[in-house]
Amino acid sequence: MINRRQWIAGSAALAAVASSGSAMQAGGAKKPVVISSANGMAACAKAMQVLKEGGDTLDAVIAGVNIVELDPNDTSVGYGGLPNEDGVVELDASLMHGPSKRAGSVAAIQGIKTPSKIAKLVMDHTSHVMIVGEGALRFAEAYGYKKEDLLTEKSRTAYLVWKESLRAPNAFNNWLSMEENLTGRPAPPMKRLRSRFPSVDDDTLAWAWEMAIHPTYGTINCLSLNEKGEMSGVTTTSGLAWKIPGRVGDSPIIGAGVYVDQEVGGAGSTGVGELNIRIVGAHTIVESMRHGMAPKDAVLEALKRVSKLYNDDKAILDKLDIEFYALRKDGEHAAGSLWGSHRSYKQYTVNDGGESRHEPCVFLYTKQG
Ligand code: ASP
C-alpha cells in the first residue's frame, strides 16, 4: 500500500547490499557526498555541482530538491503533488544547516511551489524555526512569492478519481486509523471511470485509481557533506494524498523528517510520517551514530523502534512503508526500509563526485517471494 517508491529486482542484489554504505573515506579526508531518497538522481547531481563550485551545503541540497519540487510529474512533492481532502495541495518542508546549527520549517503551506525555500527564509530572517498554514503563506508573500495553483491536470484527475473511489468498498478513509485502512484492493471500475473521464487514457486512470485506494506518500530527503566537513539536510513533500486539511507529517518536524549535527552526521526519512514522528527517527539515528553505531546499524535501530510501535506484528508492518537515510561526518552512508529481500529491495541515491547512482537500502525484515 501507500507506496510509490522505487524497488529493484535482480540477482546482483546480494552483492550490492553487501557493499551498501561503502563510501567511508580513508584517513578522515573529506570527499563531498550527497545522498537522497530514490527520487533524487537529478537533485543529488545538482547538489554536488553546487558543492564543487564551493557553494554552501544547505544551498546545495535546496538547489537539488527544488528540481523535484518544480517537477509537475512528481506527484508527491511540490508542484503537481496530490492534494488534500478539499483538493488543495498542502506542502511541508524542513531543513538544518550544520555550520550555523540553525533550522527552518514550514508546514501545511499552500500555493508555493518551493516550500524548502520558504523554510530557508524562516531560518535566515526570523527568530522562529517553524511557521505553518496561512501564516506561512503570508510570510512567503511578504518575501515576494505569489500564491499559485499547484494542481496539474494529472493531479486534478487523480483527485476526481479519488472522489469516485469513495463509493468503493474498502476505499481509503481518513477517518479510520491507518491500520484499519490497510485492507482490500478494490479493482478499478474501468468502465465507469472511462465514461466519467472520456479524455483520460487507461494508464492514467489505472494509476489514479491506485493512488485513490492506496494514497501515495512520497517525499525527498537530501543530505550533504562538503570537503570542509560541513553538513546540511532538507526534506520536502506534499505529504499524504487526500489528507485531512491541516494534517502535518514528519517531514517538517525537526528531528523526525531531518536532523543534522555536523559533529556527528545527518539523517532523514520518507514514508508514513505518523510512524516516524513517534520515534523521532532522524534525531534517533544521529544520536545512535554519536554513540558509535555505523550509519547502517543506526538506520536499522530506528526501523526496530518503528517495528516496536506494532509489537513487531509483521502482519501490520508488512503493509507499512518507511525509509531512513543516514550520512556520517566521515562520508559513510546508508539507508534502510522495513522490508526487502535479496531479489527485491528499495534504493536510495548517492553522489560522491561523479554521476548520481542508486544503492540498495538495507532492510529489517525479509519479504518472502
Ligand atoms: N513522510 C511524508 C509524510 O508523512 C510522506 C512521505 O515521505 O512519503 O507526509
mmCIF file of C-alpha atoms and ligand atoms in Angstrom:
data_model
loop_
_atom_site.group_PDB
_atom_site.id
_atom_site.type_symbol
_atom_site.label_atom_id
_atom_site.label_comp_id
_atom_site.label_asym_id
_atom_site.label_seq_id
_atom_site.Cartn_x
_atom_site.Cartn_y
_atom_site.Cartn_z
ATOM 1 C CA MET A 1 0.000 0.000 0.000
ATOM 2 C CA ILE A 2 0.825 3.670 0.087
ATOM 3 C CA ASN A 3 3.992 3.193 -1.772
ATOM 4 C CA ARG A 4 5.325 4.555 -4.998
ATOM 5 C CA ARG A 5 8.972 4.456 -4.096
ATOM 6 C CA GLN A 6 11.357 2.592 -6.293
ATOM 7 C CA TRP A 7 12.098 -1.056 -5.742
ATOM 8 C CA ILE A 8 14.608 -3.027 -7.680
ATOM 9 C CA ALA A 9 14.664 -6.690 -8.526
ATOM 10 C CA GLY A 10 17.729 -8.513 -9.731
ATOM 11 C CA SER A 11 20.310 -11.118 -8.978
ATOM 12 C CA ALA A 12 23.070 -8.558 -8.387
ATOM 13 C CA ALA A 13 21.164 -7.504 -5.321
ATOM 14 C CA LEU A 14 23.040 -9.551 -2.756
ATOM 15 C CA ALA A 15 26.434 -8.220 -3.716
ATOM 16 C CA ALA A 16 25.034 -4.732 -3.880
ATOM 17 C CA VAL A 17 23.537 -4.955 -0.397
ATOM 18 C CA ALA A 18 26.886 -6.135 0.933
ATOM 19 C CA SER A 19 28.583 -3.030 -0.448
ATOM 20 C CA SER A 20 25.982 -0.615 0.884
ATOM 21 C CA GLY A 21 27.435 2.433 2.550
ATOM 22 C CA SER A 22 30.929 1.737 1.338
ATOM 23 C CA ALA A 23 31.773 5.387 0.773
ATOM 24 C CA MET A 24 33.765 5.578 4.012
ATOM 25 C CA GLN A 25 36.780 7.715 3.352
ATOM 26 C CA ALA A 26 40.246 6.782 4.481
ATOM 27 C CA GLY A 27 42.255 8.931 6.831
ATOM 28 C CA GLY A 28 39.406 11.309 7.649
ATOM 29 C CA ALA A 29 39.803 13.088 4.290
ATOM 30 C CA LYS A 30 36.570 14.824 3.340
ATOM 31 C CA LYS A 31 35.270 13.976 -0.049
ATOM 32 C CA PRO A 32 31.955 15.685 -0.781
ATOM 33 C CA VAL A 33 28.994 13.326 -0.626
ATOM 34 C CA VAL A 34 25.300 13.884 -1.247
ATOM 35 C CA ILE A 35 22.625 11.267 -0.585
ATOM 36 C CA SER A 36 18.864 11.339 -1.011
ATOM 37 C CA SER A 37 15.759 9.244 -1.359
ATOM 38 C CA ALA A 38 15.489 7.235 -4.590
ATOM 39 C CA ASN A 39 13.716 10.071 -6.428
ATOM 40 C CA GLY A 40 16.773 12.323 -6.102
ATOM 41 C CA MET A 41 19.067 11.389 -9.009
ATOM 42 C CA ALA A 42 18.908 14.887 -10.525
ATOM 43 C CA ALA A 43 18.738 16.517 -7.092
ATOM 44 C CA CYS A 44 21.957 14.867 -5.891
ATOM 45 C CA ALA A 45 23.739 15.752 -9.126
ATOM 46 C CA LYS A 46 22.694 19.389 -8.754
ATOM 47 C CA ALA A 47 23.674 19.482 -5.080
ATOM 48 C CA MET A 48 27.087 18.007 -5.900
ATOM 49 C CA GLN A 49 27.594 20.619 -8.623
ATOM 50 C CA VAL A 50 26.886 23.385 -6.091
ATOM 51 C CA LEU A 51 29.336 21.808 -3.616
ATOM 52 C CA LYS A 52 32.038 21.534 -6.277
ATOM 53 C CA GLU A 53 31.577 25.201 -7.090
ATOM 54 C CA GLY A 54 32.245 25.982 -3.431
ATOM 55 C CA GLY A 55 28.616 26.603 -2.509
ATOM 56 C CA ASP A 56 27.179 26.178 0.954
ATOM 57 C CA THR A 57 25.964 22.692 1.932
ATOM 58 C CA LEU A 58 22.410 23.903 2.581
ATOM 59 C CA ASP A 59 22.215 25.924 -0.633
ATOM 60 C CA ALA A 60 23.367 22.742 -2.387
ATOM 61 C CA VAL A 61 20.608 20.469 -1.092
ATOM 62 C CA ILE A 62 17.936 23.154 -1.559
ATOM 63 C CA ALA A 63 19.005 23.659 -5.183
ATOM 64 C CA GLY A 64 18.783 19.883 -5.572
ATOM 65 C CA VAL A 65 15.318 19.384 -4.129
ATOM 66 C CA ASN A 66 13.979 22.452 -5.970
ATOM 67 C CA ILE A 67 14.224 20.351 -9.145
ATOM 68 C CA VAL A 68 11.817 17.811 -7.669
ATOM 69 C CA GLU A 69 9.549 20.454 -6.112
ATOM 70 C CA LEU A 70 9.152 22.123 -9.511
ATOM 71 C CA ASP A 71 8.653 18.862 -11.423
ATOM 72 C CA PRO A 72 4.938 18.620 -12.336
ATOM 73 C CA ASN A 73 5.334 14.897 -12.926
ATOM 74 C CA ASP A 74 6.416 14.124 -9.375
ATOM 75 C CA THR A 75 3.041 13.819 -7.686
ATOM 76 C CA SER A 76 4.405 13.651 -4.150
ATOM 77 C CA VAL A 77 6.488 16.825 -3.832
ATOM 78 C CA GLY A 78 5.795 20.494 -4.577
ATOM 79 C CA TYR A 79 4.026 21.490 -7.811
ATOM 80 C CA GLY A 80 1.780 18.656 -9.026
ATOM 81 C CA GLY A 81 1.733 16.982 -5.600
ATOM 82 C CA LEU A 82 -1.527 15.180 -4.794
ATOM 83 C CA PRO A 83 -3.895 17.428 -2.822
ATOM 84 C CA ASN A 84 -5.733 17.149 0.475
ATOM 85 C CA GLU A 85 -9.353 16.111 1.044
ATOM 86 C CA ASP A 86 -10.514 19.520 -0.251
ATOM 87 C CA GLY A 87 -8.478 19.297 -3.458
ATOM 88 C CA VAL A 88 -5.861 21.773 -2.207
ATOM 89 C CA VAL A 89 -2.134 20.982 -2.281
ATOM 90 C CA GLU A 90 -0.533 21.493 1.144
ATOM 91 C CA LEU A 91 3.227 21.237 1.471
ATOM 92 C CA ASP A 92 5.657 20.542 4.329
ATOM 93 C CA ALA A 93 9.418 21.201 4.354
ATOM 94 C CA SER A 94 12.241 21.475 6.862
ATOM 95 C CA LEU A 95 15.979 21.936 6.821
ATOM 96 C CA MET A 96 19.037 22.151 9.047
ATOM 97 C CA HIS A 97 22.287 23.991 8.410
ATOM 98 C CA GLY A 98 25.185 22.246 10.120
ATOM 99 C CA PRO A 99 27.736 25.094 10.235
ATOM 100 C CA SER A 100 25.372 27.525 11.971
ATOM 101 C CA LYS A 101 23.329 24.842 13.807
ATOM 102 C CA ARG A 102 20.164 26.609 12.652
ATOM 103 C CA ALA A 103 16.908 25.164 11.356
ATOM 104 C CA GLY A 104 13.820 26.303 9.463
ATOM 105 C CA SER A 105 10.494 24.723 8.644
ATOM 106 C CA VAL A 106 7.086 25.321 7.099
ATOM 107 C CA ALA A 107 4.051 23.073 7.359
ATOM 108 C CA ALA A 108 0.703 22.893 5.560
ATOM 109 C CA ILE A 109 1.693 25.793 3.311
ATOM 110 C CA GLN A 110 -0.476 26.283 0.226
ATOM 111 C CA GLY A 111 0.200 27.876 -3.137
ATOM 112 C CA ILE A 112 4.021 27.917 -3.103
ATOM 113 C CA LYS A 113 5.890 25.503 -5.363
ATOM 114 C CA THR A 114 9.155 25.506 -3.409
ATOM 115 C CA PRO A 115 8.427 25.222 0.327
ATOM 116 C CA SER A 116 12.089 24.416 1.016
ATOM 117 C CA LYS A 117 12.963 27.991 0.024
ATOM 118 C CA ILE A 118 10.391 29.337 2.465
ATOM 119 C CA ALA A 119 11.820 27.138 5.241
ATOM 120 C CA LYS A 120 15.222 28.697 4.471
ATOM 121 C CA LEU A 121 13.693 32.200 4.733
ATOM 122 C CA VAL A 122 12.230 31.261 8.131
ATOM 123 C CA MET A 123 15.704 30.164 9.222
ATOM 124 C CA ASP A 124 17.517 33.183 7.800
ATOM 125 C CA HIS A 125 15.157 36.039 8.550
ATOM 126 C CA THR A 126 13.123 35.249 11.646
ATOM 127 C CA SER A 127 13.611 34.349 15.264
ATOM 128 C CA HIS A 128 11.387 31.286 14.676
ATOM 129 C CA VAL A 129 12.019 27.758 13.477
ATOM 130 C CA MET A 130 8.590 26.806 12.139
ATOM 131 C CA ILE A 131 5.706 28.700 10.520
ATOM 132 C CA VAL A 132 2.545 26.893 9.417
ATOM 133 C CA GLY A 133 -0.564 27.228 7.290
ATOM 134 C CA GLU A 134 -1.949 30.657 6.382
ATOM 135 C CA GLY A 135 0.861 32.355 8.310
ATOM 136 C CA ALA A 136 3.473 30.521 6.240
ATOM 137 C CA LEU A 137 1.819 31.650 3.005
ATOM 138 C CA ARG A 138 1.582 35.259 4.202
ATOM 139 C CA PHE A 139 5.249 35.073 5.223
ATOM 140 C CA ALA A 140 6.194 33.805 1.737
ATOM 141 C CA GLU A 141 4.118 36.550 0.116
ATOM 142 C CA ALA A 142 5.941 39.126 2.219
ATOM 143 C CA TYR A 143 9.117 37.918 0.509
ATOM 144 C CA GLY A 144 7.594 38.358 -2.939
ATOM 145 C CA TYR A 145 6.285 34.856 -3.607
ATOM 146 C CA LYS A 146 2.955 34.698 -5.438
ATOM 147 C CA LYS A 147 0.297 32.175 -4.499
ATOM 148 C CA GLU A 148 -0.161 29.750 -7.410
ATOM 149 C CA ASP A 149 -2.472 26.850 -8.225
ATOM 150 C CA LEU A 150 -0.306 23.803 -7.578
ATOM 151 C CA LEU A 151 -2.696 21.319 -9.193
ATOM 152 C CA THR A 152 -1.795 19.923 -12.589
ATOM 153 C CA GLU A 153 -4.263 18.230 -14.929
ATOM 154 C CA LYS A 154 -2.817 14.894 -13.775
ATOM 155 C CA SER A 155 -3.199 15.596 -10.058
ATOM 156 C CA ARG A 156 -6.645 17.128 -10.581
ATOM 157 C CA THR A 157 -7.739 13.960 -12.413
ATOM 158 C CA ALA A 158 -6.346 11.838 -9.583
ATOM 159 C CA TYR A 159 -8.321 13.910 -7.085
ATOM 160 C CA LEU A 160 -11.550 13.420 -9.029
ATOM 161 C CA VAL A 161 -10.876 9.689 -9.334
ATOM 162 C CA TRP A 162 -10.308 9.584 -5.565
ATOM 163 C CA LYS A 163 -13.731 11.161 -5.117
ATOM 164 C CA GLU A 164 -15.157 8.441 -7.371
ATOM 165 C CA SER A 165 -13.326 5.764 -5.383
ATOM 166 C CA LEU A 166 -15.134 6.741 -2.186
ATOM 167 C CA ARG A 167 -18.069 4.693 -3.433
ATOM 168 C CA ALA A 168 -15.961 1.524 -3.462
ATOM 169 C CA PRO A 169 -15.948 -0.888 -0.544
ATOM 170 C CA ASN A 170 -12.598 -0.629 1.279
ATOM 171 C CA ALA A 171 -11.957 2.837 -0.107
ATOM 172 C CA PHE A 172 -9.248 4.688 1.810
ATOM 173 C CA ASN A 173 -10.919 6.651 4.584
ATOM 174 C CA ASN A 174 -9.124 9.388 6.523
ATOM 175 C CA TRP A 175 -11.485 8.908 9.436
ATOM 176 C CA LEU A 176 -10.241 5.397 10.128
ATOM 177 C CA SER A 177 -6.850 4.540 11.581
ATOM 178 C CA MET A 178 -4.039 3.696 9.203
ATOM 179 C CA GLU A 179 -4.233 0.076 10.308
ATOM 180 C CA GLU A 180 -7.973 -0.136 9.561
ATOM 181 C CA ASN A 181 -7.244 1.220 6.110
ATOM 182 C CA LEU A 182 -4.758 -1.496 5.287
ATOM 183 C CA THR A 183 -7.228 -3.941 3.831
ATOM 184 C CA GLY A 184 -8.548 -4.833 0.422
ATOM 185 C CA ARG A 185 -7.734 -3.693 -3.079
ATOM 186 C CA PRO A 186 -10.934 -2.923 -4.938
ATOM 187 C CA ALA A 187 -10.326 -3.359 -8.661
ATOM 188 C CA PRO A 188 -10.613 -0.236 -10.838
ATOM 189 C CA PRO A 189 -14.152 0.084 -12.247
ATOM 190 C CA MET A 190 -12.668 0.928 -15.646
ATOM 191 C CA LYS A 191 -15.983 1.109 -17.466
ATOM 192 C CA ARG A 192 -17.360 3.706 -15.096
ATOM 193 C CA LEU A 193 -14.074 5.615 -15.000
ATOM 194 C CA ARG A 194 -13.846 5.715 -18.798
ATOM 195 C CA SER A 195 -17.336 7.130 -19.125
ATOM 196 C CA ARG A 196 -16.702 9.602 -16.329
ATOM 197 C CA PHE A 197 -13.309 10.755 -17.740
ATOM 198 C CA PRO A 198 -13.543 10.147 -21.518
ATOM 199 C CA SER A 199 -10.485 12.203 -22.399
ATOM 200 C CA VAL A 200 -8.167 10.429 -19.946
ATOM 201 C CA ASP A 201 -6.177 7.381 -21.110
ATOM 202 C CA ASP A 202 -6.498 3.989 -19.406
ATOM 203 C CA ASP A 203 -2.987 4.035 -17.912
ATOM 204 C CA THR A 204 -3.626 7.360 -16.188
ATOM 205 C CA LEU A 205 -6.996 6.151 -14.916
ATOM 206 C CA ALA A 206 -5.452 2.941 -13.534
ATOM 207 C CA TRP A 207 -2.691 4.983 -11.851
ATOM 208 C CA ALA A 208 -5.219 7.445 -10.439
ATOM 209 C CA TRP A 209 -7.303 4.581 -9.053
ATOM 210 C CA GLU A 210 -4.247 3.076 -7.363
ATOM 211 C CA MET A 211 -3.464 6.464 -5.809
ATOM 212 C CA ALA A 212 -7.091 6.767 -4.709
ATOM 213 C CA ILE A 213 -7.353 3.487 -2.875
ATOM 214 C CA HIS A 214 -3.744 3.440 -1.633
ATOM 215 C CA PRO A 215 -2.897 7.103 -1.164
ATOM 216 C CA THR A 216 0.653 7.851 -2.031
ATOM 217 C CA TYR A 217 3.353 9.022 0.235
ATOM 218 C CA GLY A 218 6.426 10.461 -1.435
ATOM 219 C CA THR A 219 8.987 12.968 -0.368
ATOM 220 C CA ILE A 220 12.572 13.891 -0.980
ATOM 221 C CA ASN A 221 15.149 13.938 1.780
ATOM 222 C CA CYS A 222 18.631 15.136 0.781
ATOM 223 C CA LEU A 223 21.782 15.283 2.949
ATOM 224 C CA SER A 224 25.155 16.782 2.073
ATOM 225 C CA LEU A 225 28.758 16.818 3.276
ATOM 226 C CA ASN A 226 31.449 19.075 1.811
ATOM 227 C CA GLU A 227 35.245 18.975 1.796
ATOM 228 C CA LYS A 228 35.406 21.087 4.954
ATOM 229 C CA GLY A 229 33.261 18.598 6.842
ATOM 230 C CA GLU A 230 30.236 20.884 6.801
ATOM 231 C CA MET A 231 26.848 19.217 6.522
ATOM 232 C CA SER A 232 23.212 20.148 5.870
ATOM 233 C CA GLY A 233 19.916 18.432 5.159
ATOM 234 C CA VAL A 234 16.449 19.146 3.786
ATOM 235 C CA THR A 235 13.171 17.271 3.461
ATOM 236 C CA THR A 236 10.230 18.456 1.355
ATOM 237 C CA THR A 237 6.887 16.868 0.481
ATOM 238 C CA SER A 238 3.229 17.271 -0.402
ATOM 239 C CA GLY A 239 2.595 14.637 2.260
ATOM 240 C CA LEU A 240 -0.142 12.072 2.282
ATOM 241 C CA ALA A 241 -2.589 12.343 -0.624
ATOM 242 C CA TRP A 242 -6.205 13.144 0.362
ATOM 243 C CA LYS A 243 -5.141 14.018 3.920
ATOM 244 C CA ILE A 244 -7.424 15.909 6.258
ATOM 245 C CA PRO A 245 -6.655 19.614 5.636
ATOM 246 C CA GLY A 246 -4.036 20.755 8.126
ATOM 247 C CA ARG A 247 -2.570 17.276 8.595
ATOM 248 C CA VAL A 248 1.168 17.644 9.140
ATOM 249 C CA GLY A 249 3.503 14.704 8.603
ATOM 250 C CA ASP A 250 7.037 14.097 9.792
ATOM 251 C CA SER A 251 8.806 15.993 7.004
ATOM 252 C CA PRO A 252 8.635 19.477 8.584
ATOM 253 C CA ILE A 253 9.358 18.204 12.099
ATOM 254 C CA ILE A 254 12.984 18.893 13.006
ATOM 255 C CA GLY A 255 14.321 15.654 14.471
ATOM 256 C CA ALA A 256 11.842 13.486 12.584
ATOM 257 C CA GLY A 257 11.964 14.442 8.877
ATOM 258 C CA VAL A 258 15.526 15.721 9.074
ATOM 259 C CA TYR A 259 18.262 16.246 11.635
ATOM 260 C CA VAL A 260 21.882 17.378 11.235
ATOM 261 C CA ASP A 261 24.679 17.754 13.750
ATOM 262 C CA GLN A 262 27.792 18.028 11.631
ATOM 263 C CA GLU A 263 29.969 16.872 14.526
ATOM 264 C CA VAL A 264 28.246 13.509 14.032
ATOM 265 C CA GLY A 265 26.212 13.358 10.819
ATOM 266 C CA GLY A 266 22.770 13.850 9.341
ATOM 267 C CA ALA A 267 19.658 11.764 8.845
ATOM 268 C CA GLY A 268 16.229 11.971 7.288
ATOM 269 C CA SER A 269 13.164 9.955 6.458
ATOM 270 C CA THR A 270 10.456 9.307 3.882
ATOM 271 C CA GLY A 271 7.342 7.185 4.188
ATOM 272 C CA VAL A 272 4.448 7.051 6.627
ATOM 273 C CA GLY A 273 5.116 10.163 8.679
ATOM 274 C CA GLU A 274 2.854 9.054 11.506
ATOM 275 C CA LEU A 275 5.320 6.230 12.233
ATOM 276 C CA ASN A 276 8.408 8.411 12.125
ATOM 277 C CA ILE A 277 7.046 11.182 14.334
ATOM 278 C CA ARG A 278 6.503 8.637 17.098
ATOM 279 C CA ILE A 279 10.166 7.613 17.136
ATOM 280 C CA VAL A 280 11.705 10.966 16.104
ATOM 281 C CA GLY A 281 13.677 8.965 13.561
ATOM 282 C CA ALA A 282 16.262 11.415 12.188
ATOM 283 C CA HIS A 283 17.364 12.531 15.649
ATOM 284 C CA THR A 284 17.371 8.942 16.891
ATOM 285 C CA ILE A 285 19.719 7.955 14.056
ATOM 286 C CA VAL A 286 22.112 10.848 14.644
ATOM 287 C CA GLU A 287 22.227 10.048 18.364
ATOM 288 C CA SER A 288 22.897 6.373 17.612
ATOM 289 C CA MET A 289 25.790 7.400 15.374
ATOM 290 C CA ARG A 290 27.036 9.732 18.117
ATOM 291 C CA HIS A 291 27.258 6.711 20.366
ATOM 292 C CA GLY A 292 29.307 4.787 17.852
ATOM 293 C CA MET A 293 26.834 2.981 15.614
ATOM 294 C CA ALA A 294 27.617 2.771 11.913
ATOM 295 C CA PRO A 295 25.016 4.507 9.699
ATOM 296 C CA LYS A 296 23.617 1.147 8.611
ATOM 297 C CA ASP A 297 23.133 -0.023 12.200
ATOM 298 C CA ALA A 298 21.679 3.325 13.245
ATOM 299 C CA VAL A 299 19.122 3.085 10.435
ATOM 300 C CA LEU A 300 18.240 -0.487 11.433
ATOM 301 C CA GLU A 301 17.883 0.598 15.058
ATOM 302 C CA ALA A 302 15.351 3.267 14.011
ATOM 303 C CA LEU A 303 13.457 0.651 11.977
ATOM 304 C CA LYS A 304 13.392 -1.629 15.026
ATOM 305 C CA ARG A 305 11.803 1.181 17.011
ATOM 306 C CA VAL A 306 9.142 1.560 14.321
ATOM 307 C CA SER A 307 8.569 -2.183 14.488
ATOM 308 C CA LYS A 308 8.141 -1.973 18.260
ATOM 309 C CA LEU A 309 5.293 0.526 17.760
ATOM 310 C CA TYR A 310 3.361 -2.502 16.495
ATOM 311 C CA ASN A 311 4.888 -5.048 18.887
ATOM 312 C CA ASP A 312 6.795 -6.463 15.917
ATOM 313 C CA ASP A 313 3.492 -7.640 14.398
ATOM 314 C CA LYS A 314 4.600 -8.444 10.874
ATOM 315 C CA ALA A 315 1.059 -8.700 9.530
ATOM 316 C CA ILE A 316 0.630 -4.964 10.163
ATOM 317 C CA LEU A 317 4.220 -3.969 9.433
ATOM 318 C CA ASP A 318 4.034 -5.760 6.097
ATOM 319 C CA LYS A 319 1.725 -3.019 4.826
ATOM 320 C CA LEU A 320 3.707 -0.051 6.130
ATOM 321 C CA ASP A 321 6.281 1.908 4.213
ATOM 322 C CA ILE A 322 9.077 3.896 5.817
ATOM 323 C CA GLU A 323 12.675 4.632 4.894
ATOM 324 C CA PHE A 324 15.539 6.236 6.792
ATOM 325 C CA TYR A 325 18.713 7.818 5.360
ATOM 326 C CA ALA A 326 21.962 8.457 7.234
ATOM 327 C CA LEU A 327 25.169 10.266 6.271
ATOM 328 C CA ARG A 328 28.013 10.285 8.793
ATOM 329 C CA LYS A 329 30.546 13.092 9.034
ATOM 330 C CA ASP A 330 33.253 10.848 7.538
ATOM 331 C CA GLY A 331 31.153 10.241 4.420
ATOM 332 C CA GLU A 332 29.880 6.767 5.264
ATOM 333 C CA HIS A 333 26.189 6.438 4.464
ATOM 334 C CA ALA A 334 23.294 4.028 4.474
ATOM 335 C CA ALA A 335 19.558 3.881 4.003
ATOM 336 C CA GLY A 336 17.055 1.317 5.125
ATOM 337 C CA SER A 337 13.447 0.239 4.850
ATOM 338 C CA LEU A 338 11.303 -2.145 6.858
ATOM 339 C CA TRP A 339 11.071 -4.789 4.165
ATOM 340 C CA GLY A 340 13.159 -6.201 1.354
ATOM 341 C CA SER A 341 14.646 -9.370 0.016
ATOM 342 C CA HIS A 342 17.805 -10.255 -1.834
ATOM 343 C CA ARG A 343 15.841 -10.088 -5.043
ATOM 344 C CA SER A 344 13.741 -7.028 -4.335
ATOM 345 C CA TYR A 345 14.755 -4.076 -2.224
ATOM 346 C CA LYS A 346 14.420 -0.328 -2.038
ATOM 347 C CA GLN A 347 17.097 2.056 -3.156
ATOM 348 C CA TYR A 348 18.484 5.446 -2.300
ATOM 349 C CA THR A 349 20.549 7.903 -4.296
ATOM 350 C CA VAL A 350 24.241 8.631 -3.805
ATOM 351 C CA ASN A 351 26.508 11.150 -5.483
ATOM 352 C CA ASP A 352 30.131 11.259 -4.348
ATOM 353 C CA GLY A 353 31.503 13.372 -7.142
ATOM 354 C CA GLY A 354 30.593 11.555 -10.344
ATOM 355 C CA GLU A 355 27.193 10.546 -11.665
ATOM 356 C CA SER A 356 24.337 10.006 -9.257
ATOM 357 C CA ARG A 357 23.644 6.319 -8.694
ATOM 358 C CA HIS A 358 21.223 4.157 -6.801
ATOM 359 C CA GLU A 359 22.438 1.983 -3.958
ATOM 360 C CA PRO A 360 20.377 -0.634 -2.165
ATOM 361 C CA CYS A 361 18.651 0.050 1.113
ATOM 362 C CA VAL A 362 19.257 -2.393 3.933
ATOM 363 C CA PHE A 363 16.084 -3.858 5.385
ATOM 364 C CA LEU A 364 14.885 -5.040 8.774
ATOM 365 C CA TYR A 365 12.627 -7.866 7.642
ATOM 366 C CA THR A 366 12.960 -10.222 4.717
ATOM 367 C CA LYS A 367 9.971 -10.465 2.456
ATOM 368 C CA GLN A 368 9.161 -13.891 1.081
ATOM 369 C CA GLY A 369 8.781 -14.382 -2.637
HETATM 370 N N1 ASP B 1 6.746 11.402 5.221
HETATM 371 C C1 ASP B 1 5.807 12.137 4.434
HETATM 372 C C2 ASP B 1 4.569 12.408 5.235
HETATM 373 O O1 ASP B 1 4.195 11.608 6.053
HETATM 374 C C3 ASP B 1 5.405 11.461 3.193
HETATM 375 C C4 ASP B 1 6.446 10.634 2.511
HETATM 376 O O2 ASP B 1 7.577 10.608 2.887
HETATM 377 O O3 ASP B 1 6.131 9.971 1.539
HETATM 378 O O4 ASP B 1 3.927 13.400 4.985
#
